[in-house]
mmCIF file of C-alpha atoms and ligand atoms in Angstrom:
data_model
loop_
_atom_site.group_PDB
_atom_site.id
_atom_site.type_symbol
_atom_site.label_atom_id
_atom_site.label_comp_id
_atom_site.label_asym_id
_atom_site.label_seq_id
_atom_site.Cartn_x
_atom_site.Cartn_y
_atom_site.Cartn_z
ATOM 1 C CA MET A 1 -40.230 -26.288 -13.801
ATOM 2 C CA SER A 2 -42.468 -25.984 -10.335
ATOM 3 C CA ALA A 3 -40.316 -26.218 -6.892
ATOM 4 C CA LEU A 4 -41.635 -29.817 -5.644
ATOM 5 C CA PRO A 5 -44.247 -28.270 -2.202
ATOM 6 C CA ASN A 6 -43.417 -29.015 0.714
ATOM 7 C CA TYR A 7 -46.144 -29.735 2.718
ATOM 8 C CA LYS A 8 -47.541 -30.198 6.458
ATOM 9 C CA PHE A 9 -49.575 -32.882 7.507
ATOM 10 C CA SER A 10 -51.165 -32.948 11.435
ATOM 11 C CA ASP A 11 -51.842 -36.628 12.353
ATOM 12 C CA ALA A 12 -55.386 -37.792 13.497
ATOM 13 C CA GLU A 13 -56.358 -40.289 15.634
ATOM 14 C CA GLY A 14 -58.167 -43.428 14.120
ATOM 15 C CA HIS A 15 -61.371 -41.502 15.242
ATOM 16 C CA ASP A 16 -61.006 -38.889 13.251
ATOM 17 C CA PHE A 17 -61.203 -41.620 10.498
ATOM 18 C CA PRO A 18 -65.054 -42.958 10.402
ATOM 19 C CA VAL A 19 -65.639 -46.623 9.403
ATOM 20 C CA LEU A 20 -67.733 -47.260 6.206
ATOM 21 C CA ASN A 21 -70.168 -49.384 5.241
ATOM 22 C CA ALA A 22 -73.096 -49.477 3.183
ATOM 23 C CA ALA A 23 -75.539 -47.880 6.039
ATOM 24 C CA ASN A 24 -73.436 -44.954 6.443
ATOM 25 C CA ALA A 25 -70.648 -44.696 3.111
ATOM 26 C CA PHE A 26 -73.303 -42.206 1.914
ATOM 27 C CA GLU A 27 -75.082 -40.716 5.171
ATOM 28 C CA GLY A 28 -78.172 -42.054 4.155
ATOM 29 C CA ARG A 29 -78.396 -39.743 1.230
ATOM 30 C CA GLU A 30 -78.936 -40.552 -3.059
ATOM 31 C CA ARG A 31 -75.866 -42.737 -4.127
ATOM 32 C CA THR A 32 -73.549 -40.319 -6.161
ATOM 33 C CA GLU A 33 -70.469 -39.894 -6.728
ATOM 34 C CA ALA A 34 -70.280 -36.173 -4.690
ATOM 35 C CA ASN A 35 -72.141 -37.838 -2.036
ATOM 36 C CA PHE A 36 -69.768 -40.908 -0.807
ATOM 37 C CA GLY A 37 -68.240 -40.661 2.077
ATOM 38 C CA GLY A 38 -70.346 -38.365 4.040
ATOM 39 C CA THR A 39 -69.325 -35.255 5.447
ATOM 40 C CA LEU A 40 -65.411 -35.432 5.718
ATOM 41 C CA GLY A 41 -65.091 -37.007 1.839
ATOM 42 C CA TYR A 42 -63.121 -39.871 3.634
ATOM 43 C CA GLY A 43 -63.606 -43.196 6.107
ATOM 44 C CA THR A 44 -61.832 -46.719 6.541
ATOM 45 C CA ALA A 45 -62.959 -49.781 6.855
ATOM 46 C CA LYS A 46 -61.438 -53.455 8.163
ATOM 47 C CA ALA A 47 -58.100 -53.986 7.218
ATOM 48 C CA LEU A 48 -57.114 -57.082 4.865
ATOM 49 C CA ALA A 49 -55.460 -59.864 6.877
ATOM 50 C CA ALA A 50 -52.023 -60.765 8.089
ATOM 51 C CA ASP A 51 -51.785 -63.529 5.496
ATOM 52 C CA GLU A 52 -53.873 -61.476 2.894
ATOM 53 C CA LEU A 53 -51.432 -58.548 3.390
ATOM 54 C CA ALA A 54 -48.453 -61.071 3.388
ATOM 55 C CA HIS A 55 -49.810 -61.665 0.134
ATOM 56 C CA VAL A 56 -50.426 -58.515 -1.375
ATOM 57 C CA LYS A 57 -46.908 -57.456 -0.997
ATOM 58 C CA SER A 58 -45.462 -60.877 -1.743
ATOM 59 C CA ILE A 59 -47.071 -60.037 -5.467
ATOM 60 C CA LEU A 60 -45.757 -56.122 -5.696
ATOM 61 C CA HIS A 61 -42.405 -57.460 -4.812
ATOM 62 C CA ARG A 62 -42.385 -59.942 -7.308
ATOM 63 C CA LYS A 63 -43.468 -57.425 -9.689
ATOM 64 C CA VAL A 64 -40.926 -54.806 -9.072
ATOM 65 C CA ALA A 65 -38.065 -57.423 -9.507
ATOM 66 C CA THR A 66 -39.511 -58.479 -12.869
ATOM 67 C CA ASN A 67 -39.331 -54.681 -13.982
ATOM 68 C CA ALA A 68 -35.684 -54.629 -12.579
ATOM 69 C CA ALA A 69 -35.159 -57.601 -14.531
ATOM 70 C CA ALA A 70 -36.672 -56.418 -17.917
ATOM 71 C CA ILE A 71 -33.912 -53.654 -17.748
ATOM 72 C CA ASP A 72 -30.796 -56.461 -16.619
ATOM 73 C CA PRO A 73 -31.291 -59.034 -15.113
ATOM 74 C CA GLU A 74 -28.825 -58.717 -12.420
ATOM 75 C CA HIS A 75 -31.263 -55.896 -11.158
ATOM 76 C CA GLY A 76 -33.786 -57.990 -11.318
ATOM 77 C CA LYS A 77 -31.900 -60.328 -8.499
ATOM 78 C CA LEU A 78 -31.102 -58.207 -6.507
ATOM 79 C CA VAL A 79 -34.719 -56.296 -6.198
ATOM 80 C CA SER A 80 -35.654 -60.039 -5.945
ATOM 81 C CA GLY A 81 -33.314 -60.292 -2.994
ATOM 82 C CA THR A 82 -34.074 -57.281 -1.243
ATOM 83 C CA SER A 83 -37.290 -56.899 0.847
ATOM 84 C CA ILE A 84 -39.886 -54.697 0.007
ATOM 85 C CA GLU A 85 -39.499 -52.643 2.933
ATOM 86 C CA GLN A 86 -35.477 -52.414 2.179
ATOM 87 C CA TYR A 87 -35.671 -51.808 -1.035
ATOM 88 C CA HIS A 88 -34.509 -48.116 -1.039
ATOM 89 C CA THR A 89 -31.248 -49.815 0.169
ATOM 90 C CA VAL A 90 -30.956 -50.882 -3.613
ATOM 91 C CA ALA A 91 -32.679 -48.268 -5.536
ATOM 92 C CA ASP A 92 -29.751 -46.228 -6.085
ATOM 93 C CA ARG A 93 -27.661 -49.738 -7.525
ATOM 94 C CA ILE A 94 -30.711 -50.052 -10.586
ATOM 95 C CA GLU A 95 -32.391 -47.615 -12.811
ATOM 96 C CA HIS A 96 -35.248 -46.417 -10.140
ATOM 97 C CA ALA A 97 -36.978 -44.415 -12.519
ATOM 98 C CA LYS A 98 -37.102 -46.194 -15.219
ATOM 99 C CA MET A 99 -39.267 -49.264 -13.341
ATOM 100 C CA PHE A 100 -41.234 -46.498 -11.966
ATOM 101 C CA SER A 101 -42.988 -45.789 -14.836
ATOM 102 C CA LYS A 102 -46.611 -44.814 -14.792
ATOM 103 C CA ALA A 103 -46.403 -48.127 -17.185
ATOM 104 C CA GLY A 104 -44.610 -50.436 -14.808
ATOM 105 C CA ARG A 105 -46.548 -48.883 -11.312
ATOM 106 C CA ILE A 106 -50.278 -50.745 -12.888
ATOM 107 C CA LEU A 107 -49.989 -54.480 -12.008
ATOM 108 C CA SER A 108 -51.290 -57.316 -14.792
ATOM 109 C CA ASP A 109 -54.528 -58.565 -14.939
ATOM 110 C CA ALA A 110 -53.721 -62.189 -12.990
ATOM 111 C CA ASP A 111 -52.197 -59.881 -10.115
ATOM 112 C CA VAL A 112 -55.271 -57.897 -9.915
ATOM 113 C CA LYS A 113 -57.355 -61.177 -10.076
ATOM 114 C CA ALA A 114 -55.370 -62.808 -6.919
ATOM 115 C CA ILE A 115 -55.813 -58.903 -5.098
ATOM 116 C CA ARG A 116 -59.697 -58.927 -6.387
ATOM 117 C CA GLU A 117 -59.678 -62.314 -3.827
ATOM 118 C CA THR A 118 -59.137 -60.075 -1.051
ATOM 119 C CA SER A 119 -61.769 -59.844 1.670
ATOM 120 C CA LEU A 120 -60.990 -55.719 1.331
ATOM 121 C CA PHE A 121 -63.339 -56.848 -2.123
ATOM 122 C CA ASP A 122 -66.200 -58.060 -0.089
ATOM 123 C CA THR A 123 -65.879 -54.612 2.324
ATOM 124 C CA VAL A 124 -65.726 -53.157 -1.358
ATOM 125 C CA ARG A 125 -69.175 -55.060 -2.830
ATOM 126 C CA ASP A 126 -70.722 -54.560 1.250
ATOM 127 C CA MET A 127 -70.414 -50.760 0.918
ATOM 128 C CA PHE A 128 -70.861 -50.268 -3.208
ATOM 129 C CA GLY A 129 -72.923 -53.078 -4.199
ATOM 130 C CA ASP A 130 -71.969 -53.697 -8.358
ATOM 131 C CA TYR A 131 -68.845 -52.053 -9.077
ATOM 132 C CA THR A 132 -65.616 -53.036 -11.486
ATOM 133 C CA LEU A 133 -62.635 -50.880 -11.117
ATOM 134 C CA SER A 134 -61.612 -48.445 -13.414
ATOM 135 C CA ASP A 135 -59.277 -48.280 -16.831
ATOM 136 C CA GLU A 136 -59.002 -44.816 -17.157
ATOM 137 C CA GLU A 137 -55.391 -45.477 -19.292
ATOM 138 C CA GLY A 138 -56.984 -48.023 -21.275
ATOM 139 C CA VAL A 139 -54.540 -51.025 -20.542
ATOM 140 C CA GLY A 140 -57.704 -53.627 -21.018
ATOM 141 C CA TRP A 141 -58.783 -54.782 -17.467
ATOM 142 C CA GLU A 142 -59.168 -53.735 -14.098
ATOM 143 C CA GLN A 143 -56.419 -51.371 -12.974
ATOM 144 C CA ILE A 144 -54.189 -51.696 -9.487
ATOM 145 C CA SER A 145 -51.382 -49.453 -8.919
ATOM 146 C CA PHE A 146 -49.234 -48.656 -6.857
ATOM 147 C CA ARG A 147 -46.113 -46.780 -5.391
ATOM 148 C CA PHE A 148 -43.188 -47.209 -3.468
ATOM 149 C CA VAL A 149 -42.028 -44.297 -2.126
ATOM 150 C CA ARG A 150 -37.956 -43.925 -0.482
ATOM 151 C CA PRO A 151 -36.551 -42.719 3.012
ATOM 152 C CA ASN A 152 -36.446 -38.546 2.469
ATOM 153 C CA VAL A 153 -36.953 -38.629 -1.130
ATOM 154 C CA ALA A 154 -39.042 -35.961 -2.011
ATOM 155 C CA GLN A 155 -39.526 -36.905 -5.598
ATOM 156 C CA ASP A 156 -41.451 -40.020 -4.810
ATOM 157 C CA VAL A 157 -44.429 -38.358 -3.467
ATOM 158 C CA GLY A 158 -46.790 -36.467 -5.771
ATOM 159 C CA PHE A 159 -48.748 -32.773 -5.186
ATOM 160 C CA LEU A 160 -52.126 -32.201 -3.651
ATOM 161 C CA HIS A 161 -54.214 -33.057 -6.202
ATOM 162 C CA LYS A 162 -58.184 -34.450 -6.629
ATOM 163 C CA ASP A 163 -57.672 -37.315 -8.524
ATOM 164 C CA ASP A 164 -60.672 -36.276 -10.571
ATOM 165 C CA TRP A 165 -57.823 -33.222 -11.611
ATOM 166 C CA PHE A 166 -56.377 -36.440 -13.790
ATOM 167 C CA TRP A 167 -59.477 -37.438 -15.804
ATOM 168 C CA GLN A 168 -60.104 -33.454 -16.514
ATOM 169 C CA TYR A 169 -56.503 -33.257 -17.544
ATOM 170 C CA ASN A 170 -55.818 -36.130 -19.474
ATOM 171 C CA ASN A 171 -60.151 -35.664 -20.855
ATOM 172 C CA TRP A 172 -60.833 -39.563 -19.728
ATOM 173 C CA PRO A 173 -64.385 -40.238 -20.148
ATOM 174 C CA VAL A 174 -66.432 -41.198 -17.276
ATOM 175 C CA PRO A 175 -68.223 -44.621 -18.404
ATOM 176 C CA ALA A 176 -71.906 -44.069 -18.897
ATOM 177 C CA GLY A 177 -73.746 -44.035 -16.146
ATOM 178 C CA LYS A 178 -71.183 -44.968 -13.747
ATOM 179 C CA LYS A 179 -70.091 -43.166 -10.207
ATOM 180 C CA ARG A 180 -65.966 -42.829 -8.764
ATOM 181 C CA ALA A 181 -64.340 -43.238 -5.282
ATOM 182 C CA LYS A 182 -61.058 -43.879 -4.751
ATOM 183 C CA CYS A 183 -59.303 -46.192 -2.104
ATOM 184 C CA TRP A 184 -55.920 -46.792 -0.905
ATOM 185 C CA VAL A 185 -53.667 -49.337 1.084
ATOM 186 C CA GLY A 186 -50.963 -48.833 2.807
ATOM 187 C CA LEU A 187 -48.680 -52.062 2.749
ATOM 188 C CA VAL A 188 -45.388 -50.834 4.252
ATOM 189 C CA VAL A 189 -46.115 -48.106 6.493
ATOM 190 C CA ASP A 190 -44.743 -46.030 9.491
ATOM 191 C CA ALA A 191 -47.756 -44.410 11.072
ATOM 192 C CA GLY A 192 -46.801 -40.863 12.086
ATOM 193 C CA ARG A 193 -44.353 -40.393 9.679
ATOM 194 C CA ASN A 194 -45.437 -42.024 6.016
ATOM 195 C CA GLY A 195 -48.286 -42.118 4.032
ATOM 196 C CA LEU A 196 -51.673 -40.872 2.656
ATOM 197 C CA GLY A 197 -53.092 -37.084 3.925
ATOM 198 C CA LEU A 198 -56.908 -35.974 2.774
ATOM 199 C CA VAL A 199 -58.246 -32.210 3.653
ATOM 200 C CA PRO A 200 -60.880 -32.835 5.398
ATOM 201 C CA GLU A 201 -64.512 -31.583 3.362
ATOM 202 C CA SER A 202 -62.726 -30.742 0.602
ATOM 203 C CA HIS A 203 -64.240 -32.808 -1.443
ATOM 204 C CA THR A 204 -67.385 -30.095 -1.209
ATOM 205 C CA GLY A 205 -65.295 -26.755 -1.822
ATOM 206 C CA THR A 206 -64.372 -25.054 -5.124
ATOM 207 C CA PHE A 207 -60.067 -25.226 -5.679
ATOM 208 C CA ASP A 208 -58.455 -24.641 -9.178
ATOM 209 C CA PHE A 209 -55.336 -25.464 -10.297
ATOM 210 C CA ASP A 210 -53.147 -25.126 -13.435
ATOM 211 C CA ALA A 211 -51.662 -28.726 -14.913
ATOM 212 C CA GLU A 212 -48.201 -28.624 -15.335
ATOM 213 C CA GLN A 213 -45.510 -31.676 -17.280
ATOM 214 C CA VAL A 214 -42.904 -32.190 -14.779
ATOM 215 C CA GLY A 215 -40.695 -34.545 -16.379
ATOM 216 C CA ASN A 216 -42.568 -37.582 -16.670
ATOM 217 C CA LYS A 217 -44.902 -36.517 -13.381
ATOM 218 C CA LEU A 218 -48.097 -34.124 -13.669
ATOM 219 C CA ALA A 219 -47.809 -31.538 -11.757
ATOM 220 C CA PHE A 220 -50.971 -29.702 -9.816
ATOM 221 C CA ASN A 221 -49.957 -26.131 -9.051
ATOM 222 C CA PRO A 222 -53.071 -24.707 -6.488
ATOM 223 C CA ARG A 223 -54.493 -21.723 -7.239
ATOM 224 C CA PHE A 224 -55.479 -21.777 -3.488
ATOM 225 C CA ASN A 225 -52.819 -21.647 -0.464
ATOM 226 C CA PRO A 226 -52.056 -25.490 0.895
ATOM 227 C CA ASP A 227 -50.705 -24.195 4.139
ATOM 228 C CA ASP A 228 -54.294 -22.878 4.145
ATOM 229 C CA LEU A 229 -56.220 -26.215 4.922
ATOM 230 C CA ASP A 230 -55.948 -29.024 6.786
ATOM 231 C CA ILE A 231 -54.143 -32.118 5.193
ATOM 232 C CA VAL A 232 -54.680 -35.027 7.803
ATOM 233 C CA ARG A 233 -52.450 -37.819 7.517
ATOM 234 C CA PHE A 234 -54.099 -41.539 7.878
ATOM 235 C CA PRO A 235 -52.674 -43.286 11.197
ATOM 236 C CA GLY A 236 -53.819 -46.395 10.110
ATOM 237 C CA PRO A 237 -51.149 -49.956 9.456
ATOM 238 C CA ALA A 238 -50.939 -51.357 7.015
ATOM 239 C CA GLY A 239 -53.382 -53.145 5.358
ATOM 240 C CA GLN A 240 -56.000 -51.367 6.566
ATOM 241 C CA PRO A 241 -57.934 -49.589 2.920
ATOM 242 C CA VAL A 242 -59.051 -45.764 2.967
ATOM 243 C CA PHE A 243 -61.554 -44.900 0.864
ATOM 244 C CA PHE A 244 -62.645 -41.243 -0.115
ATOM 245 C CA ASN A 245 -64.632 -39.405 -2.217
ATOM 246 C CA TYR A 246 -63.635 -38.599 -6.187
ATOM 247 C CA HIS A 247 -63.104 -34.832 -4.861
ATOM 248 C CA THR A 248 -61.549 -34.931 -1.970
ATOM 249 C CA LEU A 249 -57.666 -33.235 -2.068
ATOM 250 C CA HIS A 250 -54.927 -35.858 -1.410
ATOM 251 C CA VAL A 251 -51.344 -36.244 -1.145
ATOM 252 C CA GLY A 252 -48.812 -38.585 -0.063
ATOM 253 C CA SER A 253 -46.468 -37.096 2.615
ATOM 254 C CA VAL A 254 -42.603 -37.420 2.120
ATOM 255 C CA ASN A 255 -41.353 -40.432 3.893
ATOM 256 C CA LYS A 256 -40.001 -40.020 7.466
ATOM 257 C CA GLY A 257 -39.783 -43.178 7.930
ATOM 258 C CA ASN A 258 -36.666 -45.838 7.564
ATOM 259 C CA LEU A 259 -38.224 -48.227 5.117
ATOM 260 C CA THR A 260 -39.842 -48.019 1.638
ATOM 261 C CA ARG A 261 -43.492 -46.830 1.975
ATOM 262 C CA VAL A 262 -45.232 -49.547 -0.419
ATOM 263 C CA SER A 263 -49.121 -48.343 -0.757
ATOM 264 C CA MET A 264 -51.719 -49.438 -3.551
ATOM 265 C CA GLU A 265 -54.661 -47.737 -4.888
ATOM 266 C CA PHE A 266 -58.107 -48.739 -7.555
ATOM 267 C CA THR A 267 -61.174 -46.225 -8.649
ATOM 268 C CA ILE A 268 -64.439 -47.841 -7.590
ATOM 269 C CA LEU A 269 -66.911 -47.827 -10.362
ATOM 270 C CA PHE A 270 -70.054 -47.721 -9.012
ATOM 271 C CA ASN A 271 -73.564 -47.666 -9.790
HETATM 272 FE FE1 LIG B 1 -54.472 -39.657 -5.860
#
């Protein structure tokens, strides 16, 4: 079994993450999967409004409370009565791993439809035109998944990877004629202490890996040294999205903050 990696992150300034829009998201080049995200392979856009952020957080809170209640009604009450920011303070009294299985981290169709009403998806439409969200796991609806990362728990974050690697490993077919891009949104974040790190320009590089199933998690063992790479941590506040190329190397950082870090993500399929 692989040891958990200990990646080094560099902290970026806001201007290190260009604001993407319809005009620059493909740098004026052909709207291909490879060209999305410009030179760096990522960027940001307008944040969720405060009321939208609160609404999305309330949807996730209800979802994790439902997950906990399905295991034990008392666990459900405990999670329901604790803010998502303080989730880690009750996590050792409930079955955390079972609650956050891959299936447990995928939102229901109704929750996805509610989140799709936020201004974030106006931004997505402006940038990509007609689009759908992917359903590579085959749940039967457009997927939005989420993650809770407890303070100082290395197991709660994954391995440096390109999202395309999951599709390669699982033999998920890309729907005919579709191209992919990714969006990640921190909902509870402490900039500089946790959040998403991305490797600039990595989408154009060749990075080989070996995949290994470790427990219920897929580990990617790089055939390169991640210490040779600059992993830039997104400095944006809660509610501000990161859009990135499907071939950009990225990873969540171990949470060095005091609150549970909460994020959501989805794959955009565009024409
Ligand atoms: Fe990823």
